[in-house]
Short mmCIF file of C-alpha atoms in Angstrom, two decimals:
data_model
loop_
_atom_site.label_atom_id
_atom_site.label_comp_id
_atom_site.label_asym_id
_atom_site.label_seq_id
_atom_site.Cartn_x
_atom_site.Cartn_y
_atom_site.Cartn_z
CA UNK A 1 -138.90 177.19 380.99
CA UNK A 2 -141.68 179.50 381.26
CA UNK A 3 -144.01 181.05 378.78
CA UNK A 4 -142.12 184.32 379.06
CA UNK A 5 -138.64 182.93 378.02
CA UNK A 6 -140.30 180.86 375.23
CA UNK A 7 -142.13 184.07 374.01
CA UNK A 8 -138.40 185.72 374.14
CA UNK A 9 -136.79 182.69 372.23
CA UNK A 10 -139.66 182.81 369.70
CA UNK A 11 -139.05 186.49 369.21
CA UNK A 12 -135.48 186.35 369.03
CA UNK A 13 -135.87 183.47 366.36
CA UNK A 14 -138.39 185.53 364.30
CA UNK A 15 -136.07 188.42 364.53
CA UNK A 16 -133.20 186.60 362.98
CA UNK A 17 -135.48 185.07 360.35
CA UNK A 18 -136.22 188.58 359.42
CA UNK A 19 -132.81 189.61 359.13
CA UNK A 20 -131.95 186.68 356.74
CA UNK A 21 -134.96 187.18 354.88
CA UNK A 22 -133.78 191.05 354.19
CA UNK A 23 -130.42 190.03 353.59
CA UNK A 24 -131.50 187.47 350.98
CA UNK A 25 -133.77 190.11 349.60
CA UNK A 26 -131.32 192.51 349.34
CA UNK A 27 -128.95 190.09 347.50
CA UNK A 28 -131.38 189.42 344.83
CA UNK A 29 -132.32 193.23 344.26
CA UNK A 30 -128.42 193.81 344.17
CA UNK A 31 -128.09 190.51 341.31
CA UNK A 32 -130.93 191.79 339.48
CA UNK A 33 -129.59 195.38 339.17
CA UNK A 34 -126.35 193.87 338.18
CA UNK A 35 -127.72 191.74 335.50
CA UNK A 36 -130.12 194.77 334.18
CA UNK A 37 -126.81 197.07 334.03
CA UNK A 38 -124.80 194.13 332.17
CA UNK A 39 -127.71 193.84 329.68
CA UNK A 40 -127.90 197.86 329.38
CA UNK A 41 -124.20 198.08 328.48
CA UNK A 42 -124.01 195.09 326.32
CA UNK A 43 -127.27 196.44 324.23
CA UNK A 44 -125.38 199.78 323.48
CA UNK A 45 -122.12 197.85 322.73
CA UNK A 46 -123.79 195.89 320.40
CA UNK A 47 -125.46 199.04 318.70
CA UNK A 48 -121.96 200.37 318.54
CA UNK A 49 -120.81 196.85 316.98
CA UNK A 50 -123.61 197.36 314.40
CA UNK A 51 -122.89 200.82 313.30
CA UNK A 52 -119.00 199.28 313.10
CA UNK A 53 -120.57 196.66 310.73
CA UNK A 54 -122.50 199.20 308.83
CA UNK A 55 -119.69 201.04 307.84
CA UNK A 56 -117.58 198.05 307.23
CA UNK A 57 -120.00 196.13 305.64
CA UNK A 58 -120.80 198.32 302.59
CA UNK A 59 -117.85 199.70 300.16
CA UNK A 60 -119.80 202.99 299.26
CA UNK A 61 -120.61 203.49 302.97
CA UNK A 62 -117.18 203.14 304.24
CA UNK A 63 -116.10 205.53 301.72
CA UNK A 64 -118.48 208.12 302.65
CA UNK A 65 -117.40 207.71 306.13
CA UNK A 66 -113.68 207.57 305.32
CA UNK A 67 -113.72 210.81 303.27
CA UNK A 68 -116.34 212.49 305.43
CA UNK A 69 -113.67 212.39 308.14
CA UNK A 70 -110.96 213.60 305.93
CA UNK A 71 -112.72 216.62 305.53
CA UNK A 72 -113.64 215.84 301.75
CA UNK A 73 -116.36 217.57 299.63
CA UNK A 74 -119.38 215.14 300.07
CA UNK A 75 -122.86 215.66 297.82
CA UNK A 76 -125.61 216.33 299.81
CA UNK A 77 -126.73 212.78 300.25
CA UNK A 78 -123.18 211.48 301.10
CA UNK A 79 -123.23 214.66 304.13
CA UNK A 80 -126.62 213.35 305.37
CA UNK A 81 -124.98 209.38 305.40
CA UNK A 82 -121.86 210.86 306.97
CA UNK A 83 -123.71 212.97 309.68
CA UNK A 84 -126.30 210.16 310.55
CA UNK A 85 -123.25 207.63 310.87
CA UNK A 86 -121.48 210.49 313.38
CA UNK A 87 -125.10 211.32 315.04
CA UNK A 88 -125.70 207.65 316.16
CA UNK A 89 -121.99 207.44 317.19
CA UNK A 90 -122.68 210.54 319.39
CA UNK A 91 -126.13 209.11 320.61
CA UNK A 92 -124.30 205.95 322.01
CA UNK A 93 -121.37 207.48 323.54
CA UNK A 94 -123.41 210.30 325.00
CA UNK A 95 -125.61 206.79 326.56
CA UNK A 96 -122.04 205.33 327.59
CA UNK A 97 -120.68 208.81 329.45
CA UNK A 98 -123.96 208.86 331.55
CA UNK A 99 -123.64 205.27 332.28
CA UNK A 100 -119.99 205.85 333.34
CA UNK A 101 -120.93 209.21 335.07
CA UNK A 102 -123.65 207.12 336.95
CA UNK A 103 -120.75 204.41 337.99
CA UNK A 104 -122.72 201.83 335.92
CA UNK A 105 -120.02 201.47 332.99
CA UNK A 106 -116.65 200.05 334.35
CA UNK A 107 -113.69 202.64 333.61
CA UNK A 108 -112.10 200.36 331.02
CA UNK A 109 -115.21 200.55 328.74
CA UNK A 110 -115.09 204.11 329.09
CA UNK A 111 -111.50 204.18 328.14
CA UNK A 112 -112.27 202.64 324.64
CA UNK A 113 -115.00 205.17 323.88
CA UNK A 114 -112.88 207.92 324.57
CA UNK A 115 -110.14 206.62 322.17
CA UNK A 116 -113.02 206.40 319.53
CA UNK A 117 -114.27 209.88 320.79
CA UNK A 118 -110.87 211.25 319.74
CA UNK A 119 -110.29 209.43 316.76
CA UNK A 120 -113.66 210.41 315.15
CA UNK A 121 -113.78 214.07 316.18
CA UNK A 122 -109.98 214.86 315.76
CA UNK A 123 -110.19 214.10 312.10
CA UNK A 124 -111.17 217.30 310.03
CA UNK A 125 -114.76 216.26 309.08
CA UNK A 126 -115.30 214.88 312.39
CA UNK A 127 -114.68 218.00 314.16
CA UNK A 128 -116.82 219.85 311.42
CA UNK A 129 -119.47 217.42 312.54
CA UNK A 130 -118.59 218.12 316.30
CA UNK A 131 -118.59 222.05 315.70
CA UNK A 132 -121.87 222.37 313.88
CA UNK A 133 -123.72 219.62 315.17
CA UNK A 134 -122.31 217.00 317.95
CA UNK A 135 -121.88 220.20 320.62
CA UNK A 136 -125.22 221.69 320.46
CA UNK A 137 -127.10 218.44 320.14
CA UNK A 138 -125.90 216.70 323.59
CA UNK A 139 -126.48 217.87 326.96
CA UNK A 140 -123.94 220.10 328.48
CA UNK A 141 -122.00 217.62 331.01
CA UNK A 142 -121.33 215.20 327.68
CA UNK A 143 -120.30 218.34 325.58
CA UNK A 144 -118.05 219.52 328.21
CA UNK A 145 -116.36 216.41 328.30
CA UNK A 146 -115.86 215.49 324.94
CA UNK A 147 -114.25 219.09 324.75
CA UNK A 148 -111.95 218.06 327.33
CA UNK A 149 -111.16 214.81 325.79
CA UNK A 150 -110.53 216.68 322.76
CA UNK A 151 -108.14 219.09 324.15
CA UNK A 152 -106.38 216.60 325.94
CA UNK A 153 -102.92 214.91 324.88
CA UNK A 154 -104.10 211.48 324.84
CA UNK A 155 -103.13 209.49 322.11
CA UNK A 156 -105.59 207.41 320.01
CA UNK A 157 -105.82 205.49 316.59
CA UNK A 158 -106.07 207.00 313.13
CA UNK A 159 -108.79 206.26 311.03
CA UNK A 160 -108.57 208.31 307.94
#
């Protein structure tokens, strides 16, 4: 074997090593991205859970939420509480919509959010919030999606 042949074998081994290294780095990047996406999804689901605990953990807040959804008259402070709760829900659902739209949130998780959107914004007080504040407080693509969801015949659960 001469020096040219050894050099060619060395170059081939080097090329294979580069390809293996690139594949390894690509796999590591994919894993980090998946972990980051999972962390972001978990954070948002945790936020939604904390919002639910806020409502369920205090009878007076639950009362404001229930009465607000049913369209009962609320005093100014209660209306602020109710709109703040729905605003937080809307912010969370908007981010989850964006994640789903970007392919970063699985369909099954978005389906749960759709059900929540129907349940909340189909109630009289939820619809008032959506019409007065929600629709104009979010980006148009999400607003259009919520309008489409609400116009659908999709069934959901009853809150109030």
